[in-house]
Amino acid sequence: MVYLTYAEPGDYGGGLALARATLHTTDTAARLGDFEVIWRQLPRGKGGQEGAQVAFSPDGQYLFLSVGDRQRMTPAQDPDQPVGKILRLTLDGKPAPGNPNFGKTGAGTISLIDPPRDTEAAKTAKVVSTYTFATPNLTPAETWASGVRTPYGIAFSPTGELWEVEHGPKGGDELNLIEKGKNYGWPLVSFGNNYNDVPIPKPDMRPELAMPVLYWVPVIAPGNLMFYRGNQTFPQWNGNGFVSGLATKSLNRIIFDGHGGAKTAERWDVGHRIRDVEEAPDGSLWMLEDANPGALIHVTPQATSSR
């Protein structure tokens, strides 16, 4: 069984979809069978930044889905809308028992806005349409955490902590320890500013909101987050995290202490926009370039010459 996310088109913009299917392979081909969409972001609308990352809980019973704010900003603080949230679902896409608001339903009708120019304009953004759910709005029951912007990386550490990395606006990329029921502040606060330089209040002004463990000014433009596990190939990196860099064309190593703390360790300039980095079964790394045409880059230890 494989799970996949994608942007599903609609009459007025798109929406994130989560699906699962059975992977059938032969020596020469592969195909997906029994394809089933198990969750949809509704209403669909304009704006990018889908998020769309999936992490399975260490016990294999649940999945966490990151849903970006779609550049609409204020809905990240609206408990009735899934955008700007980390959701915790069963493996068939339903609200997971134990969620902060499990069993609750949200408003039957919600308002849709287009992406505003900045966080101040978002406060009075024009409503372009309203959407009425055909079935109960389960967003409150699905939500594990809120107030995230562009969550392009989400992964469990070897010690069982759930970590998320996201794009800030103009500055302020974040690494967050994701915990049950916490609000991570977007768009109320940020260590960055709007793209038009309109300021945003800083997180230390709102102590009731969760602070990032690390943040970057200027940005690294993260592509994804993964944890290196094992003593093959790069044993010195066992338990470390890796964040791929898009605009910075980099690979970034982070050391985690297993108790909610982290610190940056190394950044390598790789000369390519890296969308994804993953560990191979042999402990080497594979990096996927975000370009057309792109490249698949294999990372192995540097060969040493014998004399």
Coordinates of C-alpha atoms in Angstrom, one line a residue:
M1 CA 0.0 0.0 0.0
V2 CA 1.3 3.4 -0.9
Y3 CA 0.0 6.8 0.1
L4 CA 0.3 9.9 -2.1
T5 CA -0.7 13.5 -2.1
Y6 CA -1.4 15.8 -5.0
A7 CA -3.2 19.1 -6.0
E8 CA -6.6 18.2 -7.3
P9 CA -8.1 20.7 -9.8
G10 CA -11.5 22.4 -9.2
D11 CA -13.8 25.0 -10.7
Y12 CA -12.1 27.8 -8.7
G13 CA -8.5 26.8 -8.0
G14 CA -7.3 23.5 -6.6
G15 CA -7.2 21.6 -3.4
L16 CA -4.9 19.1 -1.7
A17 CA -5.9 15.4 -1.9
L18 CA -4.6 12.4 0.0
A19 CA -5.0 9.0 -1.7
R20 CA -3.8 5.4 -1.3
A21 CA -3.4 2.6 -3.7
T22 CA -1.8 -0.8 -4.2
L23 CA 1.5 -0.8 -6.0
H24 CA 1.9 -3.6 -8.6
T25 CA 5.4 -4.2 -10.0
T26 CA 7.0 -6.4 -12.6
D27 CA 10.5 -6.6 -13.9
T28 CA 9.7 -3.9 -16.5
A29 CA 6.7 -1.9 -15.2
A30 CA 4.8 -0.6 -12.3
R31 CA 1.2 0.5 -11.8
L32 CA -1.2 1.6 -9.1
G33 CA -4.4 -0.3 -8.5
D34 CA -7.4 0.1 -6.2
F35 CA -6.7 3.9 -6.2
E36 CA -8.8 5.6 -3.5
V37 CA -9.0 9.3 -2.4
I38 CA -9.3 9.2 1.4
W39 CA -9.2 12.9 2.3
R40 CA -9.8 16.2 0.4
Q41 CA -9.2 19.8 1.3
L42 CA -12.5 21.6 0.8
P43 CA -13.3 24.1 -0.5
R44 CA -10.8 24.2 -3.3
G45 CA -9.4 27.7 -4.1
K46 CA -6.6 29.8 -5.3
G47 CA -3.1 29.9 -3.8
G48 CA -0.1 27.6 -3.7
Q49 CA 1.8 26.1 -0.8
E50 CA -0.2 22.9 -0.4
G51 CA 2.2 21.4 2.2
A52 CA 1.2 17.8 1.3
Q53 CA 3.7 15.9 3.5
V54 CA 2.7 12.6 5.2
A55 CA 4.4 11.0 8.3
F56 CA 3.2 7.7 9.8
S57 CA 3.2 7.4 13.6
P58 CA 5.8 5.1 15.0
D59 CA 3.2 2.5 15.9
G60 CA 1.9 2.5 12.3
Q61 CA -1.6 3.2 13.3
Y62 CA -2.1 6.8 12.3
L63 CA -0.8 9.3 9.7
F64 CA 0.0 13.0 10.0
L65 CA -0.8 15.2 7.0
S66 CA 0.6 18.7 6.7
V67 CA -1.8 21.2 5.0
G68 CA -0.3 24.5 3.8
D69 CA -2.1 27.8 4.3
R70 CA -2.5 28.2 0.5
Q71 CA -1.1 31.8 0.8
R72 CA -4.5 32.9 2.3
M73 CA -2.9 33.4 5.8
T74 CA -5.8 34.0 8.2
P75 CA -7.5 30.6 7.7
A76 CA -4.5 29.0 9.4
Q77 CA -6.1 30.3 12.6
D78 CA -9.7 29.2 11.7
P79 CA -10.5 25.9 13.4
D80 CA -13.2 25.2 10.7
Q81 CA -10.7 25.2 7.8
P82 CA -8.0 22.6 7.3
V83 CA -5.5 25.0 5.7
G84 CA -2.5 25.9 7.8
K85 CA -2.9 22.8 10.0
I86 CA -1.2 19.5 10.9
L87 CA -3.9 16.8 10.8
R88 CA -3.8 13.4 12.5
L89 CA -5.9 10.8 10.7
T90 CA -6.5 7.1 10.7
L91 CA -5.0 5.1 7.9
D92 CA -8.3 5.4 6.0
G93 CA -8.5 9.2 6.3
K94 CA -10.8 9.6 9.2
P95 CA -10.3 11.7 12.4
A96 CA -8.0 9.9 14.8
P97 CA -9.1 9.1 18.3
G98 CA -7.2 11.1 20.8
N99 CA -7.1 14.3 18.7
P100 CA -7.6 17.5 20.8
N101 CA -11.1 18.0 19.4
F102 CA -12.0 14.4 18.5
G103 CA -15.8 14.0 18.0
K104 CA -16.4 17.7 17.3
T105 CA -17.7 19.1 14.0
G106 CA -17.1 22.6 12.6
A107 CA -19.2 25.2 10.9
G108 CA -21.4 23.9 8.1
T109 CA -20.6 26.9 5.9
I110 CA -17.2 28.7 5.6
S111 CA -16.0 31.7 3.7
L112 CA -13.3 31.5 0.9
I113 CA -10.8 34.3 0.3
D114 CA -8.1 34.7 -2.4
P115 CA -4.5 35.1 -1.3
P116 CA -4.1 38.7 0.0
R117 CA -1.0 40.9 -0.5
D118 CA 0.2 40.6 3.2
T119 CA -0.9 39.6 6.7
E120 CA -2.5 43.0 7.4
A121 CA -4.6 43.0 4.2
A122 CA -5.6 39.4 5.1
K123 CA -7.5 40.6 8.1
T124 CA -10.1 42.4 5.9
A125 CA -9.8 40.2 2.8
K126 CA -12.8 40.1 0.5
V127 CA -14.9 37.0 0.7
V128 CA -15.1 35.6 -2.9
S129 CA -17.5 32.8 -2.1
T130 CA -19.0 30.7 0.6
Y131 CA -18.9 26.9 0.8
T132 CA -21.4 24.6 2.4
F133 CA -20.3 21.1 3.3
A134 CA -22.5 18.3 2.0
T135 CA -21.6 16.2 5.1
P136 CA -20.4 17.3 8.6
N137 CA -17.3 19.4 8.6
L138 CA -14.7 17.2 10.4
T139 CA -11.8 19.7 10.4
P140 CA -11.9 20.3 14.2
A141 CA -11.8 16.5 14.9
E142 CA -9.0 16.0 12.4
T143 CA -6.7 18.8 13.6
W144 CA -3.6 18.0 15.7
A145 CA -1.9 21.4 15.6
S146 CA -2.6 24.7 13.9
G147 CA -0.9 28.0 12.7
V148 CA 1.6 26.6 10.2
R149 CA 2.4 28.3 6.9
T150 CA 4.1 26.1 4.3
P151 CA 4.9 22.7 6.0
Y152 CA 7.0 21.1 3.3
G153 CA 8.7 18.7 5.7
I154 CA 7.3 16.5 8.5
A155 CA 9.0 13.5 10.0
F156 CA 9.3 11.5 13.2
S157 CA 12.8 11.4 14.8
P158 CA 14.3 8.1 16.0
T159 CA 13.2 9.1 19.6
G160 CA 9.5 9.5 18.5
E161 CA 9.3 13.3 18.3
L162 CA 7.3 14.8 15.4
W163 CA 9.2 17.6 13.7
E164 CA 8.1 20.0 11.0
V165 CA 10.0 22.4 8.7
E166 CA 8.2 25.2 6.9
H167 CA 8.8 28.3 4.7
G168 CA 8.5 31.6 6.3
P169 CA 7.6 34.7 4.3
K170 CA 10.5 37.1 3.7
G171 CA 12.7 35.4 6.3
G172 CA 11.7 33.2 9.1
D173 CA 11.8 29.6 7.9
E174 CA 11.0 27.5 10.9
L175 CA 11.8 24.1 12.5
N176 CA 9.0 23.2 14.9
L177 CA 8.5 20.4 17.4
I178 CA 4.9 19.4 16.7
E179 CA 2.9 18.7 19.8
K180 CA -0.8 18.0 20.4
G181 CA -3.1 21.0 20.4
K182 CA -0.4 23.6 20.0
N183 CA -0.7 26.8 17.8
Y184 CA 2.5 27.7 15.9
G185 CA 1.4 31.3 15.3
W186 CA 1.1 31.9 11.6
P187 CA 0.0 34.5 10.5
L188 CA -0.2 36.2 13.9
V189 CA 3.6 36.1 14.3
S190 CA 6.7 35.4 12.4
F191 CA 10.5 36.0 12.5
G192 CA 10.2 37.2 8.9
N193 CA 8.3 40.1 7.2
N194 CA 5.8 40.1 4.4
Y195 CA 7.2 40.1 0.9
N196 CA 6.3 43.8 0.6
D197 CA 8.2 44.5 3.8
V198 CA 5.0 45.1 5.9
P199 CA 6.2 43.9 9.4
I200 CA 4.7 41.0 11.2
P201 CA 4.8 40.8 15.1
K202 CA 7.6 38.6 16.4
P203 CA 6.9 35.4 18.2
D204 CA 8.3 36.6 21.5
M205 CA 5.4 39.1 21.6
R206 CA 2.9 36.2 21.9
P207 CA 4.1 33.8 24.6
E208 CA 1.0 31.7 24.4
L209 CA 2.0 30.6 20.9
A210 CA 4.5 27.9 20.3
M211 CA 8.0 29.1 19.4
P212 CA 10.1 27.5 16.6
V213 CA 13.1 25.5 17.9
L214 CA 15.1 26.9 15.0
Y215 CA 14.5 29.7 12.5
W216 CA 16.4 31.0 9.6
V217 CA 16.9 34.7 8.5
P218 CA 17.6 34.7 5.5
V219 CA 15.6 31.7 4.5
I220 CA 16.9 28.3 3.4
A221 CA 13.6 27.5 1.5
P222 CA 13.3 24.0 2.8
G223 CA 12.2 21.2 0.5
N224 CA 11.7 18.4 3.0
L225 CA 12.9 16.9 6.3
M226 CA 14.2 13.4 6.9
F227 CA 16.1 11.6 9.7
Y228 CA 19.2 9.4 9.0
R229 CA 18.9 6.1 10.7
G230 CA 21.6 3.4 10.9
N231 CA 25.4 2.8 11.0
Q232 CA 25.9 2.1 7.3
T233 CA 27.8 4.4 4.9
F234 CA 27.5 7.6 7.2
P235 CA 27.5 6.2 10.7
Q236 CA 28.5 9.6 12.1
W237 CA 25.1 11.0 11.0
N238 CA 23.0 8.4 12.8
G239 CA 19.9 10.2 14.3
N240 CA 20.7 13.5 12.6
G241 CA 18.1 15.3 10.5
F242 CA 18.5 16.6 6.9
V243 CA 16.7 19.5 5.3
S244 CA 16.9 20.0 1.6
G245 CA 17.2 23.5 0.4
L246 CA 15.5 25.0 -2.7
A247 CA 16.5 28.7 -3.1
T248 CA 19.7 28.1 -1.2
K249 CA 20.6 25.0 -3.4
S250 CA 21.8 23.3 -0.3
L251 CA 21.7 20.2 2.0
N252 CA 21.5 21.1 5.7
R253 CA 22.3 18.8 8.6
I254 CA 20.7 19.3 12.0
I255 CA 21.6 17.6 15.3
F256 CA 18.6 16.7 17.5
D257 CA 19.1 16.0 21.3
G258 CA 16.0 13.7 21.7
H259 CA 14.5 16.1 24.2
G260 CA 12.9 18.7 22.1
G261 CA 16.1 20.6 21.2
A262 CA 18.0 20.9 17.9
K263 CA 21.0 22.8 16.5
T264 CA 22.3 23.4 13.0
A265 CA 25.5 21.5 12.2
E266 CA 26.5 21.8 8.5
R267 CA 25.3 23.3 5.2
W268 CA 26.6 22.0 1.9
D269 CA 26.2 24.0 -1.3
V270 CA 25.2 21.4 -3.9
G271 CA 24.4 23.8 -6.7
H272 CA 20.9 22.4 -7.4
R273 CA 17.4 23.2 -6.0
I274 CA 16.9 20.2 -3.8
R275 CA 13.2 19.2 -3.4
D276 CA 13.7 16.0 -1.5
V277 CA 16.5 14.0 0.2
E278 CA 16.0 10.4 1.3
E279 CA 18.1 7.6 2.8
A280 CA 18.7 4.4 0.7
P281 CA 18.7 0.9 2.2
D282 CA 22.5 0.9 2.0
G283 CA 22.7 4.2 4.0
S284 CA 23.6 6.4 1.0
L285 CA 21.5 9.4 0.2
W286 CA 19.4 10.3 -2.9
M287 CA 18.6 13.9 -3.7
L288 CA 15.9 15.0 -6.1
E289 CA 16.4 18.2 -8.0
D290 CA 13.5 20.7 -8.5
A291 CA 14.0 21.7 -12.1
N292 CA 12.9 20.9 -15.7
P293 CA 14.8 18.7 -16.6
G294 CA 15.7 17.7 -13.0
A295 CA 18.3 15.3 -11.7
L296 CA 18.4 12.4 -9.3
I297 CA 21.7 12.8 -7.4
H298 CA 23.4 10.0 -5.4
V299 CA 25.4 10.9 -2.4
T300 CA 28.1 8.5 -1.3
P301 CA 31.3 8.8 0.8
Q302 CA 34.2 10.5 -0.9
A303 CA 36.5 7.9 -2.2
T304 CA 40.0 7.9 -0.7
S305 CA 43.0 7.1 -2.8
S306 CA 45.6 4.7 -1.6
R307 CA 49.3 5.3 -2.2

